[in-house]
Amino acid sequence: VFTSMVKVFQDILWTLCFVISGDFLIPDNSDEQPRHWQHTFWYKNVVIPLICLFPLWIRFSQCLRKYYDTRQRFPHLANAFKYALSQTVTLFGAFHPLYLLTQNKNVVTVSAVSLADDDELYAPHYSRGMNLFQMFWVGAFVTSSLYSWCWDVYMDWGLGRPKYMFLGP
């Protein structure tokens, strides 16, 4: 349940910080500036990733414990891999902005290439080399999303199983 409530936990934290900072007391037409706590290093790069990782870590640990108790590799280690992959994506996503700050603008940009009169193809254009960190993160993100989706549809929902005529239990 906690893995589905990550966004709720983030919203609760945002609300607590908003109230504790006193920003809710500043009227919209005031000259006083809000404190911009939501843009701080600690909020964006420490607390929010920890809130995202904590439920994933709990489920990962539960899967490993189930494997330890039953010694059944499947489904417990496969499910643990799903949560480990999600944790990797979360960590890389959290540190991606920090990585970009240390680079010399080695980013992948997308530009339009005209194929015919009316058709345009958007193709990547590499300026000063490829950003391998970003490419790895996108690859891990896509892999994690597809793996999680397949796991949820087949294992959790039971869709596609011949035992239930491919409709689920």
Short mmCIF file of N, CA and C in Angstrom, two decimals:
data_model
loop_
_atom_site.label_atom_id
_atom_site.label_comp_id
_atom_site.label_asym_id
_atom_site.label_seq_id
_atom_site.Cartn_x
_atom_site.Cartn_y
_atom_site.Cartn_z
N VAL A 1 0.84 -1.19 0.00
CA VAL A 1 0.00 0.00 0.00
C VAL A 1 0.88 1.25 0.00
N PHE A 2 1.98 1.22 0.73
CA PHE A 2 2.84 2.41 0.81
C PHE A 2 3.41 2.81 -0.55
N THR A 3 3.71 1.82 -1.40
CA THR A 3 4.28 2.16 -2.70
C THR A 3 3.28 2.93 -3.56
N SER A 4 2.01 2.76 -3.31
CA SER A 4 0.98 3.50 -4.04
C SER A 4 0.71 4.87 -3.44
N MET A 5 1.25 5.11 -2.27
CA MET A 5 0.96 6.36 -1.56
C MET A 5 2.13 7.35 -1.55
N VAL A 6 3.13 7.13 -2.38
CA VAL A 6 4.30 8.00 -2.40
C VAL A 6 3.90 9.45 -2.68
N LYS A 7 3.04 9.66 -3.66
CA LYS A 7 2.61 11.02 -3.99
C LYS A 7 1.86 11.65 -2.82
N VAL A 8 1.07 10.87 -2.12
CA VAL A 8 0.36 11.39 -0.93
C VAL A 8 1.37 11.81 0.13
N PHE A 9 2.38 10.99 0.36
CA PHE A 9 3.42 11.34 1.34
C PHE A 9 4.16 12.61 0.94
N GLN A 10 4.45 12.76 -0.35
CA GLN A 10 5.10 13.98 -0.83
C GLN A 10 4.21 15.20 -0.59
N ASP A 11 2.92 15.06 -0.84
CA ASP A 11 2.00 16.17 -0.62
C ASP A 11 1.87 16.53 0.85
N ILE A 12 1.88 15.52 1.71
CA ILE A 12 1.84 15.78 3.15
C ILE A 12 3.09 16.53 3.58
N LEU A 13 4.25 16.10 3.10
CA LEU A 13 5.49 16.81 3.43
C LEU A 13 5.46 18.24 2.93
N TRP A 14 5.00 18.44 1.69
CA TRP A 14 4.92 19.80 1.13
C TRP A 14 4.01 20.66 1.99
N THR A 15 2.87 20.12 2.41
CA THR A 15 1.94 20.87 3.25
C THR A 15 2.56 21.22 4.59
N LEU A 16 3.24 20.26 5.21
CA LEU A 16 3.90 20.53 6.48
C LEU A 16 4.95 21.63 6.34
N CYS A 17 5.77 21.55 5.31
CA CYS A 17 6.81 22.58 5.09
C CYS A 17 6.16 23.94 4.81
N PHE A 18 5.09 23.95 4.07
CA PHE A 18 4.39 25.19 3.74
C PHE A 18 3.84 25.84 5.00
N VAL A 19 3.27 25.03 5.89
CA VAL A 19 2.69 25.57 7.13
C VAL A 19 3.80 25.98 8.10
N ILE A 20 4.81 25.15 8.27
CA ILE A 20 5.90 25.45 9.21
C ILE A 20 6.68 26.68 8.77
N SER A 21 6.87 26.86 7.46
CA SER A 21 7.62 28.02 6.97
C SER A 21 6.85 29.32 7.13
N GLY A 22 5.55 29.23 7.28
CA GLY A 22 4.73 30.44 7.41
C GLY A 22 4.37 31.07 6.08
N ASP A 23 4.66 30.40 4.98
CA ASP A 23 4.34 30.95 3.67
C ASP A 23 2.83 31.12 3.46
N PHE A 24 2.03 30.35 4.18
CA PHE A 24 0.58 30.47 4.03
C PHE A 24 0.06 31.78 4.61
N LEU A 25 0.86 32.45 5.43
CA LEU A 25 0.45 33.71 6.03
C LEU A 25 0.71 34.92 5.12
N ILE A 26 1.46 34.73 4.06
CA ILE A 26 1.81 35.83 3.15
C ILE A 26 0.67 36.02 2.16
N PRO A 27 0.04 37.19 2.15
CA PRO A 27 -1.05 37.43 1.18
C PRO A 27 -0.52 37.47 -0.25
N ASP A 28 -1.39 37.17 -1.21
CA ASP A 28 -0.99 37.15 -2.61
C ASP A 28 -0.55 38.52 -3.10
N ASN A 29 -1.15 39.59 -2.59
CA ASN A 29 -0.82 40.93 -3.06
C ASN A 29 0.26 41.61 -2.21
N SER A 30 0.99 40.83 -1.43
CA SER A 30 2.03 41.36 -0.55
C SER A 30 3.35 41.51 -1.29
N ASP A 31 4.18 42.44 -0.82
CA ASP A 31 5.53 42.61 -1.36
C ASP A 31 6.52 41.61 -0.74
N GLU A 32 6.12 40.99 0.35
CA GLU A 32 6.99 40.02 1.02
C GLU A 32 7.14 38.77 0.16
N GLN A 33 8.36 38.31 0.02
CA GLN A 33 8.65 37.15 -0.81
C GLN A 33 8.52 35.86 0.01
N PRO A 34 7.98 34.80 -0.60
CA PRO A 34 7.97 33.51 0.10
C PRO A 34 9.40 32.99 0.27
N ARG A 35 9.56 32.02 1.13
CA ARG A 35 10.90 31.55 1.51
C ARG A 35 11.52 30.59 0.49
N HIS A 36 10.79 30.08 -0.46
CA HIS A 36 11.29 29.18 -1.52
C HIS A 36 11.96 27.93 -0.95
N TRP A 37 11.44 27.40 0.13
CA TRP A 37 11.97 26.18 0.74
C TRP A 37 11.86 24.99 -0.21
N GLN A 38 10.88 25.00 -1.12
CA GLN A 38 10.69 23.87 -2.02
C GLN A 38 11.78 23.76 -3.08
N HIS A 39 12.62 24.79 -3.19
CA HIS A 39 13.71 24.76 -4.17
C HIS A 39 15.07 24.48 -3.52
N THR A 40 15.08 24.19 -2.23
CA THR A 40 16.34 23.96 -1.54
C THR A 40 16.90 22.58 -1.86
N PHE A 41 18.19 22.45 -1.68
CA PHE A 41 18.88 21.19 -1.92
C PHE A 41 18.28 20.08 -1.07
N TRP A 42 18.09 20.35 0.22
CA TRP A 42 17.63 19.32 1.14
C TRP A 42 16.24 18.81 0.80
N TYR A 43 15.37 19.69 0.37
CA TYR A 43 14.01 19.28 0.03
C TYR A 43 13.99 18.47 -1.26
N LYS A 44 14.61 19.02 -2.32
CA LYS A 44 14.54 18.40 -3.64
C LYS A 44 15.42 17.16 -3.79
N ASN A 45 16.61 17.18 -3.19
CA ASN A 45 17.58 16.12 -3.46
C ASN A 45 17.83 15.17 -2.31
N VAL A 46 17.21 15.41 -1.16
CA VAL A 46 17.40 14.50 -0.03
C VAL A 46 16.05 13.97 0.46
N VAL A 47 15.18 14.86 0.90
CA VAL A 47 13.95 14.42 1.55
C VAL A 47 12.98 13.76 0.57
N ILE A 48 12.73 14.40 -0.56
CA ILE A 48 11.79 13.83 -1.53
C ILE A 48 12.28 12.47 -2.05
N PRO A 49 13.55 12.31 -2.44
CA PRO A 49 14.00 10.97 -2.84
C PRO A 49 13.87 9.93 -1.72
N LEU A 50 14.13 10.34 -0.47
CA LEU A 50 13.98 9.40 0.64
C LEU A 50 12.53 8.95 0.79
N ILE A 51 11.60 9.90 0.63
CA ILE A 51 10.18 9.54 0.70
C ILE A 51 9.82 8.58 -0.43
N CYS A 52 10.41 8.77 -1.60
CA CYS A 52 10.15 7.86 -2.72
C CYS A 52 10.79 6.49 -2.51
N LEU A 53 11.96 6.46 -1.90
CA LEU A 53 12.70 5.21 -1.73
C LEU A 53 12.21 4.36 -0.57
N PHE A 54 11.72 4.99 0.49
CA PHE A 54 11.36 4.25 1.70
C PHE A 54 10.32 3.15 1.45
N PRO A 55 9.19 3.42 0.80
CA PRO A 55 8.23 2.33 0.54
C PRO A 55 8.80 1.24 -0.37
N LEU A 56 9.62 1.64 -1.35
CA LEU A 56 10.23 0.65 -2.23
C LEU A 56 11.20 -0.24 -1.45
N TRP A 57 11.93 0.36 -0.52
CA TRP A 57 12.87 -0.41 0.30
C TRP A 57 12.13 -1.40 1.19
N ILE A 58 10.99 -0.99 1.75
CA ILE A 58 10.20 -1.90 2.58
C ILE A 58 9.73 -3.09 1.76
N ARG A 59 9.18 -2.86 0.57
CA ARG A 59 8.70 -3.96 -0.27
C ARG A 59 9.87 -4.84 -0.74
N PHE A 60 11.00 -4.23 -1.07
CA PHE A 60 12.19 -4.99 -1.45
C PHE A 60 12.61 -5.92 -0.31
N SER A 61 12.64 -5.39 0.89
CA SER A 61 13.01 -6.19 2.06
C SER A 61 12.00 -7.31 2.32
N GLN A 62 10.72 -7.02 2.14
CA GLN A 62 9.70 -8.04 2.32
C GLN A 62 9.87 -9.19 1.32
N CYS A 63 10.19 -8.85 0.08
CA CYS A 63 10.39 -9.88 -0.94
C CYS A 63 11.61 -10.74 -0.61
N LEU A 64 12.68 -10.10 -0.15
CA LEU A 64 13.86 -10.88 0.24
C LEU A 64 13.57 -11.77 1.44
N ARG A 65 12.78 -11.27 2.38
CA ARG A 65 12.40 -12.07 3.55
C ARG A 65 11.55 -13.28 3.13
N LYS A 66 10.63 -13.05 2.19
CA LYS A 66 9.80 -14.15 1.69
C LYS A 66 10.69 -15.21 1.03
N TYR A 67 11.68 -14.78 0.27
CA TYR A 67 12.61 -15.72 -0.35
C TYR A 67 13.38 -16.48 0.72
N TYR A 68 13.85 -15.77 1.73
CA TYR A 68 14.61 -16.39 2.81
C TYR A 68 13.77 -17.45 3.53
N ASP A 69 12.49 -17.15 3.74
CA ASP A 69 11.61 -18.08 4.44
C ASP A 69 11.22 -19.28 3.59
N THR A 70 10.98 -19.07 2.29
CA THR A 70 10.45 -20.15 1.44
C THR A 70 11.51 -20.79 0.55
N ARG A 71 12.60 -20.10 0.29
CA ARG A 71 13.66 -20.54 -0.63
C ARG A 71 13.14 -20.70 -2.06
N GLN A 72 12.06 -20.04 -2.40
CA GLN A 72 11.53 -20.05 -3.76
C GLN A 72 12.03 -18.81 -4.48
N ARG A 73 12.86 -19.03 -5.48
CA ARG A 73 13.40 -17.89 -6.23
C ARG A 73 12.30 -17.13 -6.96
N PHE A 74 11.42 -17.91 -7.60
CA PHE A 74 10.31 -17.27 -8.29
C PHE A 74 9.06 -17.48 -7.46
N PRO A 75 8.34 -16.50 -7.16
CA PRO A 75 8.29 -15.13 -7.64
C PRO A 75 9.02 -14.12 -6.76
N HIS A 76 9.58 -14.55 -5.64
CA HIS A 76 10.06 -13.58 -4.65
C HIS A 76 11.28 -12.78 -5.11
N LEU A 77 12.28 -13.43 -5.70
CA LEU A 77 13.44 -12.67 -6.17
C LEU A 77 13.11 -11.84 -7.40
N ALA A 78 12.22 -12.33 -8.25
CA ALA A 78 11.80 -11.54 -9.42
C ALA A 78 11.04 -10.29 -8.97
N ASN A 79 10.23 -10.42 -7.95
CA ASN A 79 9.51 -9.27 -7.42
C ASN A 79 10.48 -8.31 -6.72
N ALA A 80 11.47 -8.85 -6.01
CA ALA A 80 12.48 -8.01 -5.38
C ALA A 80 13.27 -7.23 -6.44
N PHE A 81 13.54 -7.88 -7.58
CA PHE A 81 14.24 -7.19 -8.67
C PHE A 81 13.43 -6.01 -9.18
N LYS A 82 12.10 -6.16 -9.23
CA LYS A 82 11.23 -5.06 -9.66
C LYS A 82 11.42 -3.85 -8.75
N TYR A 83 11.45 -4.07 -7.44
CA TYR A 83 11.61 -2.96 -6.50
C TYR A 83 13.04 -2.42 -6.51
N ALA A 84 14.02 -3.27 -6.71
CA ALA A 84 15.41 -2.80 -6.82
C ALA A 84 15.58 -1.91 -8.04
N LEU A 85 14.97 -2.30 -9.15
CA LEU A 85 15.04 -1.50 -10.37
C LEU A 85 14.35 -0.15 -10.18
N SER A 86 13.22 -0.15 -9.49
CA SER A 86 12.51 1.11 -9.20
C SER A 86 13.35 2.02 -8.31
N GLN A 87 14.05 1.43 -7.35
CA GLN A 87 14.93 2.22 -6.49
C GLN A 87 16.07 2.84 -7.29
N THR A 88 16.62 2.08 -8.22
CA THR A 88 17.69 2.58 -9.06
C THR A 88 17.22 3.77 -9.89
N VAL A 89 16.04 3.65 -10.47
CA VAL A 89 15.49 4.75 -11.27
C VAL A 89 15.27 5.98 -10.39
N THR A 90 14.76 5.78 -9.19
CA THR A 90 14.51 6.90 -8.28
C THR A 90 15.82 7.59 -7.90
N LEU A 91 16.84 6.82 -7.59
CA LEU A 91 18.13 7.41 -7.23
C LEU A 91 18.77 8.16 -8.39
N PHE A 92 18.75 7.56 -9.58
CA PHE A 92 19.31 8.23 -10.74
C PHE A 92 18.52 9.48 -11.09
N GLY A 93 17.21 9.42 -10.93
CA GLY A 93 16.39 10.60 -11.18
C GLY A 93 16.67 11.71 -10.18
N ALA A 94 16.95 11.34 -8.93
CA ALA A 94 17.24 12.33 -7.90
C ALA A 94 18.60 12.99 -8.14
N PHE A 95 19.58 12.22 -8.58
CA PHE A 95 20.92 12.77 -8.75
C PHE A 95 21.19 13.29 -10.15
N HIS A 96 20.26 13.10 -11.06
CA HIS A 96 20.44 13.58 -12.43
C HIS A 96 20.67 15.09 -12.49
N PRO A 97 19.87 15.92 -11.79
CA PRO A 97 20.15 17.37 -11.85
C PRO A 97 21.52 17.72 -11.29
N LEU A 98 21.98 17.01 -10.27
CA LEU A 98 23.31 17.28 -9.71
C LEU A 98 24.39 16.94 -10.72
N TYR A 99 24.18 15.87 -11.47
CA TYR A 99 25.15 15.47 -12.48
C TYR A 99 25.23 16.51 -13.58
N LEU A 100 24.08 17.02 -14.01
CA LEU A 100 24.06 18.01 -15.09
C LEU A 100 24.76 19.30 -14.69
N LEU A 101 24.72 19.65 -13.41
CA LEU A 101 25.37 20.87 -12.95
C LEU A 101 26.89 20.79 -13.09
N THR A 102 27.43 19.58 -13.04
CA THR A 102 28.88 19.43 -13.12
C THR A 102 29.38 19.24 -14.54
N GLN A 103 28.47 19.09 -15.50
CA GLN A 103 28.86 18.85 -16.88
C GLN A 103 28.91 20.16 -17.67
N ASN A 104 29.57 20.10 -18.81
CA ASN A 104 29.69 21.27 -19.68
C ASN A 104 28.64 21.26 -20.78
N LYS A 105 27.39 21.14 -20.38
CA LYS A 105 26.27 21.19 -21.33
C LYS A 105 26.33 20.08 -22.37
N ASN A 106 26.80 18.90 -22.00
CA ASN A 106 26.80 17.76 -22.91
C ASN A 106 25.43 17.11 -22.86
N VAL A 107 24.47 17.68 -23.52
CA VAL A 107 23.10 17.17 -23.47
C VAL A 107 22.63 16.78 -24.85
N VAL A 108 21.64 15.92 -24.86
CA VAL A 108 21.02 15.49 -26.10
C VAL A 108 19.84 16.42 -26.37
N THR A 109 19.81 17.06 -27.52
CA THR A 109 18.69 17.91 -27.89
C THR A 109 17.94 17.26 -29.03
N VAL A 110 16.70 17.65 -29.19
CA VAL A 110 15.87 17.10 -30.26
C VAL A 110 15.58 18.21 -31.25
N SER A 111 15.82 17.93 -32.53
CA SER A 111 15.56 18.92 -33.57
C SER A 111 14.77 18.27 -34.70
N ALA A 112 14.09 19.10 -35.46
CA ALA A 112 13.27 18.61 -36.56
C ALA A 112 14.11 18.46 -37.82
N VAL A 113 13.94 17.35 -38.51
CA VAL A 113 14.60 17.09 -39.78
C VAL A 113 13.49 16.90 -40.81
N SER A 114 13.52 17.68 -41.86
CA SER A 114 12.47 17.60 -42.86
C SER A 114 12.74 16.45 -43.81
N LEU A 115 11.75 15.55 -43.96
CA LEU A 115 11.88 14.42 -44.86
C LEU A 115 11.24 14.71 -46.21
N ALA A 116 10.13 15.37 -46.19
CA ALA A 116 9.42 15.71 -47.42
C ALA A 116 8.80 17.08 -47.20
N ASP A 117 7.88 17.44 -48.05
CA ASP A 117 7.28 18.77 -47.95
C ASP A 117 6.54 18.98 -46.64
N ASP A 118 5.71 18.01 -46.24
CA ASP A 118 4.88 18.20 -45.05
C ASP A 118 5.33 17.37 -43.86
N ASP A 119 6.23 16.44 -44.07
CA ASP A 119 6.63 15.53 -43.00
C ASP A 119 7.88 16.04 -42.30
N GLU A 120 7.85 15.95 -40.98
CA GLU A 120 9.04 16.27 -40.19
C GLU A 120 9.31 15.12 -39.24
N LEU A 121 10.54 14.76 -39.09
CA LEU A 121 10.94 13.73 -38.17
C LEU A 121 11.78 14.39 -37.08
N TYR A 122 11.43 14.15 -35.85
CA TYR A 122 12.20 14.71 -34.74
C TYR A 122 13.27 13.71 -34.36
N ALA A 123 14.51 14.11 -34.55
CA ALA A 123 15.63 13.21 -34.32
C ALA A 123 16.58 13.82 -33.30
N PRO A 124 17.26 12.97 -32.53
CA PRO A 124 18.19 13.52 -31.54
C PRO A 124 19.42 14.13 -32.20
N HIS A 125 19.88 15.20 -31.63
CA HIS A 125 21.10 15.87 -32.08
C HIS A 125 22.03 15.94 -30.88
N TYR A 126 23.23 15.43 -31.04
CA TYR A 126 24.16 15.38 -29.93
C TYR A 126 25.12 16.56 -30.01
N SER A 127 25.10 17.37 -28.96
CA SER A 127 26.03 18.49 -28.93
C SER A 127 27.16 18.14 -27.96
N ARG A 128 28.37 18.12 -28.46
CA ARG A 128 29.56 17.83 -27.67
C ARG A 128 29.52 16.47 -26.99
N GLY A 129 28.97 15.48 -27.62
CA GLY A 129 28.96 14.13 -27.08
C GLY A 129 27.64 13.76 -26.41
N MET A 130 27.48 12.47 -26.17
CA MET A 130 26.25 11.98 -25.57
C MET A 130 26.36 12.02 -24.05
N ASN A 131 25.24 12.31 -23.40
CA ASN A 131 25.17 12.30 -21.96
C ASN A 131 24.80 10.89 -21.51
N LEU A 132 25.78 10.07 -21.18
CA LEU A 132 25.54 8.68 -20.85
C LEU A 132 24.71 8.51 -19.59
N PHE A 133 24.88 9.41 -18.64
CA PHE A 133 24.09 9.35 -17.40
C PHE A 133 22.61 9.44 -17.72
N GLN A 134 22.23 10.41 -18.54
CA GLN A 134 20.83 10.60 -18.90
C GLN A 134 20.31 9.42 -19.73
N MET A 135 21.13 8.94 -20.65
CA MET A 135 20.70 7.81 -21.48
C MET A 135 20.50 6.55 -20.63
N PHE A 136 21.38 6.32 -19.65
CA PHE A 136 21.23 5.18 -18.76
C PHE A 136 19.96 5.32 -17.94
N TRP A 137 19.69 6.54 -17.44
CA TRP A 137 18.49 6.77 -16.63
C TRP A 137 17.23 6.52 -17.45
N VAL A 138 17.17 7.00 -18.67
CA VAL A 138 16.00 6.79 -19.52
C VAL A 138 15.83 5.29 -19.80
N GLY A 139 16.93 4.60 -20.09
CA GLY A 139 16.85 3.16 -20.33
C GLY A 139 16.36 2.40 -19.10
N ALA A 140 16.88 2.76 -17.93
CA ALA A 140 16.44 2.12 -16.69
C ALA A 140 14.98 2.46 -16.40
N PHE A 141 14.57 3.69 -16.68
CA PHE A 141 13.19 4.11 -16.46
C PHE A 141 12.23 3.29 -17.33
N VAL A 142 12.55 3.16 -18.60
CA VAL A 142 11.69 2.40 -19.52
C VAL A 142 11.66 0.93 -19.12
N THR A 143 12.83 0.37 -18.81
CA THR A 143 12.90 -1.03 -18.40
C THR A 143 12.10 -1.28 -17.13
N SER A 144 12.27 -0.41 -16.14
CA SER A 144 11.54 -0.55 -14.88
C SER A 144 10.04 -0.43 -15.10
N SER A 145 9.63 0.53 -15.91
CA SER A 145 8.20 0.72 -16.16
C SER A 145 7.59 -0.49 -16.85
N LEU A 146 8.26 -1.00 -17.87
CA LEU A 146 7.73 -2.16 -18.59
C LEU A 146 7.73 -3.42 -17.72
N TYR A 147 8.79 -3.61 -16.97
CA TYR A 147 8.87 -4.77 -16.07
C TYR A 147 7.77 -4.71 -15.02
N SER A 148 7.58 -3.54 -14.42
CA SER A 148 6.53 -3.37 -13.40
C SER A 148 5.15 -3.57 -14.00
N TRP A 149 4.93 -3.05 -15.19
CA TRP A 149 3.63 -3.18 -15.83
C TRP A 149 3.35 -4.65 -16.14
N CYS A 150 4.31 -5.34 -16.72
CA CYS A 150 4.13 -6.76 -17.04
C CYS A 150 3.89 -7.57 -15.77
N TRP A 151 4.64 -7.28 -14.73
CA TRP A 151 4.47 -7.99 -13.47
C TRP A 151 3.08 -7.75 -12.89
N ASP A 152 2.65 -6.51 -12.89
CA ASP A 152 1.33 -6.19 -12.34
C ASP A 152 0.22 -6.86 -13.13
N VAL A 153 0.30 -6.80 -14.44
CA VAL A 153 -0.76 -7.36 -15.28
C VAL A 153 -0.80 -8.88 -15.16
N TYR A 154 0.34 -9.53 -15.26
CA TYR A 154 0.36 -10.99 -15.29
C TYR A 154 0.32 -11.59 -13.88
N MET A 155 1.21 -11.16 -13.01
CA MET A 155 1.32 -11.79 -11.69
C MET A 155 0.27 -11.28 -10.70
N ASP A 156 0.09 -9.97 -10.63
CA ASP A 156 -0.83 -9.43 -9.62
C ASP A 156 -2.29 -9.51 -10.06
N TRP A 157 -2.57 -9.17 -11.30
CA TRP A 157 -3.95 -9.19 -11.78
C TRP A 157 -4.34 -10.54 -12.36
N GLY A 158 -3.38 -11.33 -12.77
CA GLY A 158 -3.65 -12.64 -13.31
C GLY A 158 -4.13 -12.64 -14.76
N LEU A 159 -4.03 -11.51 -15.44
CA LEU A 159 -4.46 -11.46 -16.84
C LEU A 159 -3.45 -12.19 -17.72
N GLY A 160 -3.96 -12.95 -18.68
CA GLY A 160 -3.10 -13.67 -19.60
C GLY A 160 -2.76 -15.07 -19.18
N ARG A 161 -3.29 -15.53 -18.06
CA ARG A 161 -3.01 -16.89 -17.60
C ARG A 161 -4.02 -17.86 -18.21
N PRO A 162 -3.52 -18.93 -18.85
CA PRO A 162 -4.44 -19.91 -19.46
C PRO A 162 -5.36 -20.55 -18.43
N LYS A 163 -4.90 -20.69 -17.21
CA LYS A 163 -5.69 -21.31 -16.13
C LYS A 163 -7.04 -20.61 -15.96
N TYR A 164 -7.06 -19.29 -16.19
CA TYR A 164 -8.28 -18.51 -16.03
C TYR A 164 -8.84 -18.04 -17.37
N MET A 165 -8.52 -18.75 -18.43
CA MET A 165 -8.95 -18.41 -19.79
C MET A 165 -8.51 -16.98 -20.17
N PHE A 166 -7.33 -16.60 -19.73
CA PHE A 166 -6.67 -15.34 -20.06
C PHE A 166 -7.40 -14.11 -19.52
N LEU A 167 -8.35 -14.28 -18.62
CA LEU A 167 -9.12 -13.14 -18.10
C LEU A 167 -8.79 -12.81 -16.66
N GLY A 168 -8.03 -13.60 -16.00
CA GLY A 168 -7.68 -13.35 -14.61
C GLY A 168 -8.62 -14.06 -13.68
N PRO A 169 -8.21 -14.20 -12.41
CA PRO A 169 -9.03 -14.92 -11.44
C PRO A 169 -10.29 -14.14 -11.05
#
